Coordinates of C-alpha atoms in Angstrom, one line a residue:
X1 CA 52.9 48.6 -77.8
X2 CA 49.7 50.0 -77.5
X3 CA 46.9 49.1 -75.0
X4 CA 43.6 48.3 -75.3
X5 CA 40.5 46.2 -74.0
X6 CA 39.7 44.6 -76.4
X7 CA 41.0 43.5 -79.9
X8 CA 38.8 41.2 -82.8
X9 CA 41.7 40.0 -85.4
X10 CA 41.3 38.9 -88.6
X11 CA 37.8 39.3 -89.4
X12 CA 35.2 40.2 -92.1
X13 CA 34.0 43.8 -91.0
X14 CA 31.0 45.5 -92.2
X15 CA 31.7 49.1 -91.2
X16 CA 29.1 50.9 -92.5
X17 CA 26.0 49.7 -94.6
X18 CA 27.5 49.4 -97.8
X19 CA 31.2 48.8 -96.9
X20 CA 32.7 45.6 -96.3
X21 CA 36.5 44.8 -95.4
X22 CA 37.8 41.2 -95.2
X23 CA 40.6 40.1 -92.6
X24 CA 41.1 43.4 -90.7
X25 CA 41.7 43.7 -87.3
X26 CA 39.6 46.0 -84.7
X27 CA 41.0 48.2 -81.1
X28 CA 37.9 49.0 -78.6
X29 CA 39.0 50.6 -75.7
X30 CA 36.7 53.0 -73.3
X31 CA 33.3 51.8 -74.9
X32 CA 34.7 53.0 -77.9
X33 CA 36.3 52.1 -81.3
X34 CA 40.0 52.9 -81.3
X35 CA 40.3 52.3 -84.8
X36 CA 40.2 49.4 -87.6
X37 CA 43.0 48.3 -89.9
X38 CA 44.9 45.2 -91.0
X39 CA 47.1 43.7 -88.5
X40 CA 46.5 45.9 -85.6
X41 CA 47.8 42.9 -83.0
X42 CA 51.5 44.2 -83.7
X43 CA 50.0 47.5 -82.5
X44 CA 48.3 46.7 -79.6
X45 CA 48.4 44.4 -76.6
X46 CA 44.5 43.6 -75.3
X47 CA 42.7 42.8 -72.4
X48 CA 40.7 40.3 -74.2
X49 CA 40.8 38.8 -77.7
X50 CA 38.1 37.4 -80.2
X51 CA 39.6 35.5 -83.1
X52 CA 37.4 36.8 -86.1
X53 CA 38.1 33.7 -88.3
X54 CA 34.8 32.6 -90.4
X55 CA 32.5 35.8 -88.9
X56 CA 31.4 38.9 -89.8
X57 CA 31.5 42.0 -87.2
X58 CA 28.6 44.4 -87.7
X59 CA 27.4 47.0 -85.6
X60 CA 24.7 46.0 -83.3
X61 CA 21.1 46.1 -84.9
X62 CA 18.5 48.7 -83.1
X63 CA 15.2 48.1 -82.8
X64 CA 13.7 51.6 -82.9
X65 CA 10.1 50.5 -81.2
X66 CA 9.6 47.7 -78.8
X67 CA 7.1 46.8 -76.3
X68 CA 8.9 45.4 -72.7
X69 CA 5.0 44.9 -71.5
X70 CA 3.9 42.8 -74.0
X71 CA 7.1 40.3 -74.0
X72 CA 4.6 37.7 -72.1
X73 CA 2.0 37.9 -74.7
X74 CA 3.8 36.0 -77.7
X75 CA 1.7 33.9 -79.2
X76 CA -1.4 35.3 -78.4
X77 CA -2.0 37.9 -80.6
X78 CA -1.9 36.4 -84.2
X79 CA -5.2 35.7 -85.9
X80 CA -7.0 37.3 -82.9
X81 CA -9.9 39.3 -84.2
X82 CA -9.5 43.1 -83.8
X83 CA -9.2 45.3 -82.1
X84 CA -6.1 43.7 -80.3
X85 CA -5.3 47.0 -78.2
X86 CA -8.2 47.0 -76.7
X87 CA -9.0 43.0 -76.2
X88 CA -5.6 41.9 -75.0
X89 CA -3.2 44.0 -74.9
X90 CA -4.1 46.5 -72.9
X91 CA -6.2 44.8 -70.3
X92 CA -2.7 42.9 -70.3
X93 CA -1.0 45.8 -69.6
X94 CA -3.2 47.0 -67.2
X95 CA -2.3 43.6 -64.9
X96 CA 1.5 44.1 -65.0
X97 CA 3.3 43.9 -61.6
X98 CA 6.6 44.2 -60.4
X99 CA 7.2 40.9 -60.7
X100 CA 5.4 39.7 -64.1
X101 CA 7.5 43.3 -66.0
X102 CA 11.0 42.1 -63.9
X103 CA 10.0 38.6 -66.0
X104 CA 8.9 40.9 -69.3
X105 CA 12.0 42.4 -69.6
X106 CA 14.3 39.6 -68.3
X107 CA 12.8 37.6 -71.5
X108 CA 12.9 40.5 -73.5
X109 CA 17.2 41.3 -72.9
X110 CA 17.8 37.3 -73.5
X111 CA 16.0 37.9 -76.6
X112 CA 17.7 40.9 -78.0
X113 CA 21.1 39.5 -76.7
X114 CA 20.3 36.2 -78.6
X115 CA 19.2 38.2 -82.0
X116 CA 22.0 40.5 -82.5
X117 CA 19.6 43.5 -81.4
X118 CA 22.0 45.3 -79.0
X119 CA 19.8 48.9 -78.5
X120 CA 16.4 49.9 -78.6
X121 CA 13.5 52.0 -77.8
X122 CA 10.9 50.5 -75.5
X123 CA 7.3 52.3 -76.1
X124 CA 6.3 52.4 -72.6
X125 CA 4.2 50.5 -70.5
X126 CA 4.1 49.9 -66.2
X127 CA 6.8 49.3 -63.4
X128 CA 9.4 50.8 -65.9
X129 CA 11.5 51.0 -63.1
X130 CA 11.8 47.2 -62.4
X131 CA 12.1 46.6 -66.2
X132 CA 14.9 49.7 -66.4
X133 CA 16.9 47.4 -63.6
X134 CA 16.7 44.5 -66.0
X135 CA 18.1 46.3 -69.1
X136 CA 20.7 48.2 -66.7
X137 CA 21.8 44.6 -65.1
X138 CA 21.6 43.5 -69.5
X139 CA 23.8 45.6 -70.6
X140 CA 22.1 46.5 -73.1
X141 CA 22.1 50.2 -74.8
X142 CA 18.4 51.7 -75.0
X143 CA 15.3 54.2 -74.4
X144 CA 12.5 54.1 -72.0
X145 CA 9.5 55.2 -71.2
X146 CA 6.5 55.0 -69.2
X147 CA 2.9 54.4 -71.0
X148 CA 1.6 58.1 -70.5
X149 CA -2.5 58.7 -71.1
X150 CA -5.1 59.7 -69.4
X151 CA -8.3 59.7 -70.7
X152 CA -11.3 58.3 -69.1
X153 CA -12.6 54.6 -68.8
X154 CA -8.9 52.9 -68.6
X155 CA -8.5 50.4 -65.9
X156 CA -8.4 51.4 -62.5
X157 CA -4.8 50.0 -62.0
X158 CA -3.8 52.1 -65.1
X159 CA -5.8 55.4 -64.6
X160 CA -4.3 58.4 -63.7
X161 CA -4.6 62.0 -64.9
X162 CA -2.0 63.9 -66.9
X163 CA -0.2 65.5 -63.8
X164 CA 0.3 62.1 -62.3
X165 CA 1.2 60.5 -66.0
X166 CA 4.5 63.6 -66.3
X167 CA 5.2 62.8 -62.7
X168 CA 6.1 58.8 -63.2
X169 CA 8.3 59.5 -66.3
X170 CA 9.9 61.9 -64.3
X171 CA 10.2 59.5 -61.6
X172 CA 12.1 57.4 -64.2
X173 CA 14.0 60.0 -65.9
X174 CA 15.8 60.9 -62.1
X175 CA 16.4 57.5 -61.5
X176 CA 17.7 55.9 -64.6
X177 CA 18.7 58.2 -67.3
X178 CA 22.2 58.0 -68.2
X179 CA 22.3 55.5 -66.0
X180 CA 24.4 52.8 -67.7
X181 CA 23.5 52.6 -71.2
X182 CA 19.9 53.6 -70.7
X183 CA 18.0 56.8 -71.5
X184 CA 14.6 58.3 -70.2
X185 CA 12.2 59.5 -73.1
X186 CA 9.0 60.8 -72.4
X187 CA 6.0 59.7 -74.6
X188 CA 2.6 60.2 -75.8
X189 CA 1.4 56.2 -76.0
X190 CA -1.3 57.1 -78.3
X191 CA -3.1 60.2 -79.0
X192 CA -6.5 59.4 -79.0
X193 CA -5.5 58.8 -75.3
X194 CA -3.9 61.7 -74.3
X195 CA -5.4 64.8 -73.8
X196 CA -4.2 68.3 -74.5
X197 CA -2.5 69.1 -71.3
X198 CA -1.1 65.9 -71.2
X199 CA 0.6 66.4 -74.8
X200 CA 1.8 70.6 -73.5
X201 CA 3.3 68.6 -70.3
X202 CA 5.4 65.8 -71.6
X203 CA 6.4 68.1 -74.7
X204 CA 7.6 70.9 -72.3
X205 CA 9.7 68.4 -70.1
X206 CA 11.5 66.4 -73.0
X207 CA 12.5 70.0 -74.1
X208 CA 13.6 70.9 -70.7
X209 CA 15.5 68.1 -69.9
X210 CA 17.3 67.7 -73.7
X211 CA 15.5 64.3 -74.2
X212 CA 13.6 63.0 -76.8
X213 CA 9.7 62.6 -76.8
X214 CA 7.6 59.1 -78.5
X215 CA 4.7 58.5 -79.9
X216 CA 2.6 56.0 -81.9
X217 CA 1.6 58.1 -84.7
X218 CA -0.4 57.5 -88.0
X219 CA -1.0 54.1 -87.4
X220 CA -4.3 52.9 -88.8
X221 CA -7.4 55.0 -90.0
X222 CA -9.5 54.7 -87.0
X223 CA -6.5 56.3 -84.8
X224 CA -6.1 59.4 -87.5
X225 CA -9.5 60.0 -87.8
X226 CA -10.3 59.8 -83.6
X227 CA -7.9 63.0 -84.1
X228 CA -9.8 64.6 -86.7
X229 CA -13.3 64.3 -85.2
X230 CA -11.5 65.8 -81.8
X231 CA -9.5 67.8 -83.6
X232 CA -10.2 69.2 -87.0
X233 CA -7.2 67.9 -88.3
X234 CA -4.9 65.5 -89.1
X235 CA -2.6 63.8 -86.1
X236 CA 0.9 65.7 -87.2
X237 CA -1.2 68.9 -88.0
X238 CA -2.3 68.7 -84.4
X239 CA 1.3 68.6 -82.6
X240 CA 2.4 71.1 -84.7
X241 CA -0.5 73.5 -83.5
X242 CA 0.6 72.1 -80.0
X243 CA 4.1 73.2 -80.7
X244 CA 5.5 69.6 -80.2
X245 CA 7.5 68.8 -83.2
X246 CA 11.0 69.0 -83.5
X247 CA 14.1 66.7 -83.7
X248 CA 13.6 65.0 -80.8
X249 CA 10.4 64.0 -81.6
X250 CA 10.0 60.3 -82.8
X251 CA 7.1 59.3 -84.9
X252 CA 6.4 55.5 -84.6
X253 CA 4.5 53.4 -87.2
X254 CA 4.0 56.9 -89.4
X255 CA 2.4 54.9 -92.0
X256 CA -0.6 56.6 -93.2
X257 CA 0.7 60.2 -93.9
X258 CA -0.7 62.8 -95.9
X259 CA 1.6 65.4 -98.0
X260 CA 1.0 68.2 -95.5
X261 CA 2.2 65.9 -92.8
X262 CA 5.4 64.8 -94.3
X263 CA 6.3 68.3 -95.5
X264 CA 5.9 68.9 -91.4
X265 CA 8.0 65.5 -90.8
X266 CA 10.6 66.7 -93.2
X267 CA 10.7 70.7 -91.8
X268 CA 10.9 70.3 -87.8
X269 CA 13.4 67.1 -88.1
X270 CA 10.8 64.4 -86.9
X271 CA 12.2 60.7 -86.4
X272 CA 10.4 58.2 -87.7
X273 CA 10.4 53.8 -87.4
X274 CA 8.0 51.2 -89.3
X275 CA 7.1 48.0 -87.6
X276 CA 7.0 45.5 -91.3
X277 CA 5.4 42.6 -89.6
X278 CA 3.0 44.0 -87.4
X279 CA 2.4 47.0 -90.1
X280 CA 1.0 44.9 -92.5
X281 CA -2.4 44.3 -90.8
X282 CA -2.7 48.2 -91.0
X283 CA -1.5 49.9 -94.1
X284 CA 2.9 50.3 -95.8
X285 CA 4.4 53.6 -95.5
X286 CA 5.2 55.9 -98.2
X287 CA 9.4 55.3 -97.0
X288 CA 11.0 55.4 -100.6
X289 CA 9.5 59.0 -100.7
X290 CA 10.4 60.0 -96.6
X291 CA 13.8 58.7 -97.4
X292 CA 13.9 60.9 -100.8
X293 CA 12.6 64.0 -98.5
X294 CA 15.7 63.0 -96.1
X295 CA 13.9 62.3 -93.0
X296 CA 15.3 59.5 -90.6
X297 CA 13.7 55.8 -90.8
X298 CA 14.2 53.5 -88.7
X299 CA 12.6 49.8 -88.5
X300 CA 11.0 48.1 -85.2
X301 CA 9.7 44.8 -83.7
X302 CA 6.7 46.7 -82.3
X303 CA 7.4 43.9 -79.5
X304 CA 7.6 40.0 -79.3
X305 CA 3.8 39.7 -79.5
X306 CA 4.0 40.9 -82.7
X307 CA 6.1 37.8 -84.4
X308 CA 9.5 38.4 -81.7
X309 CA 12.1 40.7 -81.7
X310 CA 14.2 39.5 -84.7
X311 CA 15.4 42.4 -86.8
X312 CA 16.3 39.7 -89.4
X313 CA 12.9 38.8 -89.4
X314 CA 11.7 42.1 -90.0
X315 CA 13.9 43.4 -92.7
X316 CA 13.0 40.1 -94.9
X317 CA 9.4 41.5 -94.6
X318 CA 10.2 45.1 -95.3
X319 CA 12.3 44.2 -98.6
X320 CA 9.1 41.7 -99.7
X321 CA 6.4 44.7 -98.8
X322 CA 8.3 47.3 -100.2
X323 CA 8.3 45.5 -103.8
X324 CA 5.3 44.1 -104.1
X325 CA 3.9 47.6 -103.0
X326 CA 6.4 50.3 -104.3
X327 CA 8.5 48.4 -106.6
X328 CA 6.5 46.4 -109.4
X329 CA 4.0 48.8 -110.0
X330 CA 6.4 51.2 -110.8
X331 CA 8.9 48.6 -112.3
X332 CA 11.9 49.4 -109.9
X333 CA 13.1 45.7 -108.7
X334 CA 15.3 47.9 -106.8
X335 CA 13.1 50.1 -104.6
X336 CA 14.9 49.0 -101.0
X337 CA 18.0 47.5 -102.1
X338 CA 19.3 45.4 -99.4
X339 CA 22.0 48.4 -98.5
X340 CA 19.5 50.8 -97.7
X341 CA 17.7 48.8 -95.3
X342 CA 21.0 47.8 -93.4
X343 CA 21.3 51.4 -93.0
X344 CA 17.2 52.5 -91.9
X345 CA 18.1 49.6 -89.0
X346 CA 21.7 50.7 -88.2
X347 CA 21.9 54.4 -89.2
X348 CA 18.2 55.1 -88.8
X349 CA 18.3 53.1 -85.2
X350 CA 20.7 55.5 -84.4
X351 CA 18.7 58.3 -85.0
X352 CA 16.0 57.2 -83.1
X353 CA 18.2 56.1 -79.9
X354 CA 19.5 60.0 -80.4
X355 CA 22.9 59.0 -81.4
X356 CA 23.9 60.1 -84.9
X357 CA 26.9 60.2 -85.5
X358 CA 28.1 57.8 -82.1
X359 CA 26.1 54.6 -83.5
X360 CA 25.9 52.5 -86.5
X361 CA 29.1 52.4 -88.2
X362 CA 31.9 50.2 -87.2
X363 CA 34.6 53.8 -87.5
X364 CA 37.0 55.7 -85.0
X365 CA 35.1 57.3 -82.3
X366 CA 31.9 55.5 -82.7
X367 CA 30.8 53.4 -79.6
X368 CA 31.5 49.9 -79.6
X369 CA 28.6 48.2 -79.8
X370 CA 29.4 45.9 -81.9
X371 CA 28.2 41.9 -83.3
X372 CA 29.7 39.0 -85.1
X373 CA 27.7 36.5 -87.2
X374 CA 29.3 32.7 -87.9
X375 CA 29.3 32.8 -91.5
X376 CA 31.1 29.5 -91.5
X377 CA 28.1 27.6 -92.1
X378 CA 26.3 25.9 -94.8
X379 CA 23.3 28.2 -95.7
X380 CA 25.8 31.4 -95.2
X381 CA 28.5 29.8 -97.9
X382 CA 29.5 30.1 -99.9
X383 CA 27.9 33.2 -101.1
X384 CA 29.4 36.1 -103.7
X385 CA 27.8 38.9 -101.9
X386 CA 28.5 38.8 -97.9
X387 CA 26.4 42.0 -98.2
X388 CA 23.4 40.7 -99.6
X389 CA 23.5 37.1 -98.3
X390 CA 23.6 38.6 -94.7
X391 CA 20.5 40.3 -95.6
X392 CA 18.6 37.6 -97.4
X393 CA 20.1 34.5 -95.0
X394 CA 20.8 35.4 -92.1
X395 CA 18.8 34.5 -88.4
X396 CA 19.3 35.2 -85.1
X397 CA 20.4 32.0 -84.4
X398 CA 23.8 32.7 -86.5
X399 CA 24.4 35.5 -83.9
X400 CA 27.6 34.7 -82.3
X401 CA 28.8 37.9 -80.1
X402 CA 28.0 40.6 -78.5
X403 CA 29.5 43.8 -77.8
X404 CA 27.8 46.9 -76.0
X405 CA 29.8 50.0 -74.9
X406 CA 32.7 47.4 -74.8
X407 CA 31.7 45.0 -72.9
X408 CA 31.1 41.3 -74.1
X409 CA 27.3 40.9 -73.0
X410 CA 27.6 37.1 -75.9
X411 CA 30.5 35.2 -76.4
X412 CA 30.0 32.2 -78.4
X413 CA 26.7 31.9 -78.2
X414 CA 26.7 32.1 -74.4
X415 CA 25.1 34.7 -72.4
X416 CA 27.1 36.2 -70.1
X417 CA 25.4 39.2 -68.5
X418 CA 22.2 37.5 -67.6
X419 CA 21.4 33.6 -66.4
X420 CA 19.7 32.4 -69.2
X421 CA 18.5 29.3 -67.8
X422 CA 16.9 30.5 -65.0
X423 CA 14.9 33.2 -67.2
X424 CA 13.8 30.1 -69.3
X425 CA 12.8 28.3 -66.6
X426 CA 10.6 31.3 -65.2
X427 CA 9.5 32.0 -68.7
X428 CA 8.0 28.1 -68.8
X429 CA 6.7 28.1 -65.5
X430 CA 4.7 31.2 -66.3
X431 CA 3.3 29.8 -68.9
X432 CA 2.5 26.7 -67.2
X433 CA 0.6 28.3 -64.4
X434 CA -1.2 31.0 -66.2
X435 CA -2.8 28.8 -69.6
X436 CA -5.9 28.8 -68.5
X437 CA -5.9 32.3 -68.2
X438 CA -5.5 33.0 -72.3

């Protein structure tokens, strides 16, 4: 017989978006998928074994924009009157040690872990090294970055110029990327922030160093139009004079686009994510139309203070936005069918964690991150679709394992790469001591 690490037998596996296969076995081995099939246990002999009886194996979901910094601020943001960058978040931000980001992004991992997300791309914020040895310690797969501007007026404990801004990500990138299952982007946190230089530097070392480059982009009007006033045109228009887009260039938010601007999205290869829940304050993306053009989606949290970090969550909105926005005007029911959203959060994750082709499918080859959903309960069955009812029904509660690069980071429910009690317990306490302080 064969060897292997690990072997799931007899389960329901979705392998690609639109593609499921009941009671089939699956060989991981190396952080990879060896391959799937029916009855592989009198092919192989494994390390370890998960009986797939009543679940369903996925691969993991990506979040494709995240805030670490903000994990501490859930709660707080909802119903607050505008402008929430600049009344809480960033003064926030701009408060962050060592110790309250180690707590950030220990809170943030259990989260993820617990929800089925098993990569993503974190925005940026301060201390990104403490939070990188959090998510290296997780085991978690994802992208980080540091929160790069440097215009005048920000905090004192935040300021810095856009020499010293390229000189902490590359501080990070040396450190941590490749490092485990994390990677080193660089990033532009928001442009109305960043000045030219700043934008020429970070673009000139993602292209050095083969990495890929973030920003928030398109957001809401009073962003776009900072850029046209500085400017003279529109926030895409801009980076293409700078020279700055390309395919590793990732466009979060993107929601207010003109035609000139996705005709440049579609040409250089731009990747682009949508944040439903927190999006809705702002404006909905044109996505039946950038999916038509053939440029990569993928969908986000935009961080727990924005409603948590469920995926599930977020894709329920996205189906109900896209509808009521896209879909009955124009009489299409159909407009983001259940399918195609599995695949902007899978295929379009992917894309944004710079993994096409390595990520998103349960196939030979593909890295075995990997999770399992107990279907063997009363509001999953019984169902005629498995498809569509994980879509419509599912939480992250009926997350049951998880499975990065191989290893088992969830079995059962159970946590097993981080001490979840202890990062509850710290997570209360914080709260306890700092109320008045909200």
């Amino acid at each position: 017989m064969q060897t292997c690490d690990l072997l799931i037998k007899d389960g329901s596996l979705l392998i690609k978006y639109d593609q499921l296969e009941e009671h089939v076995d699956m060989a991981v081995s190396g952080g990879r998928i060896l391959e799937t099939g029916k009855e592989l246990w009198k092919k192989y002999q494994a390390v370890e074994t998960i009986n797939g009886k009543g679940k369903l194996f996925m691969p993991g979901l990506i979040d494709s924009h995240m805030h670490t910094g903000q994990q501490l601020l859930k709660g707080l943001v909802l119903d607050a009157k505008p402008i929430i960058w600049t009344r809480i978040m960033l003064p926030f931000e701009s408060t962050l040690t060592p110790d309250k980001m180690r707590l950030c992004a220990q809170a943030a991992a259990l989260e993820m872990i617990k929800c089925g997300t098993a990569g993503f791309i974190d925005a940026g914020s301060y201390h990104m090294e403490t939070a990188a040895s959090v998510y290296e310690e997780s085991g978690l797969r994802g992208a980080l970055s540091y929160s790069t501007m440097d215009e005048e007026g920000l905090p004192e404990s935040i300021a810095m110029d856009a020499e010293e801004a390229l000189k902490r990500t590359d501080s990070l990138y040396d450190r941590f990327h490749g490092k485990g299952n994390l990677k080193v982007y660089y990033s532009l946190r928001a442009l109305n922030s960043c000045s030219s230089r700043l934008v020429e530097l970070e673009a000139m070392r993602a292209r050095e160093r083969g990495t890929m480059l973030q920003a928030h982009m398109n957001e809401y009007m009073g962003e776009i139009n900072g850029i046209v006033d500085r400017e003279g045109m529109r926030p895409y228009e801009y980076l293409e004079k700078m020279h700055v887009l390309g395919s590793n260039f990732l466009g979060a938010h993107s929601l207010i686009l003109s035609e000139q601007e996705k005709s440049l999205v579609m040409e250089r290869g731009v990747k682009t994510c949508h944040c439903p829940f927190s999006n809705c304050g702002k404006a909905v993306p044109d996505t039946p139309q950038l999916l038509e053009m053939g440029i990569p989606v993928g969908l986000g949290s935009d961080g727990a203070a924005h409603g948590g970090l469920s995926l599930w969550n977020e894709m329920k909105i996205f189906r109900s936005v896209m509808n009521i926005y896209h879909g009955v005007p124009n009489g299409n029911p159909k407009v983001m069918p259940a399918e195609t959203i599995l695949k902007i959060v899978l295929e379009g994750g992917a894309a944004a964690l710079n993994e096409e082709g390595s990520l998103g499918r349960l196939e030979a080859g593909y890295k075995a991150d990997i999770i399992s959903i107990n279907m063997d309960q009363p509001h999953l069955c019984p169902t005629g679709n498995k498809i569509h009812t994980l879509f419509e029904c599912v939480n992250a509660g009926d997350v049951e394992d998880m499975i990065v690069g191989g290893r088992i980071l969830m079995k059962n429910r159970e946590v097993l790469s981080l001490d979840e009690e202890r990062i509850m317990y710290e997570s209360r306490k914080y709260m306890e001591e700092n109320a008045d302080t909200f």
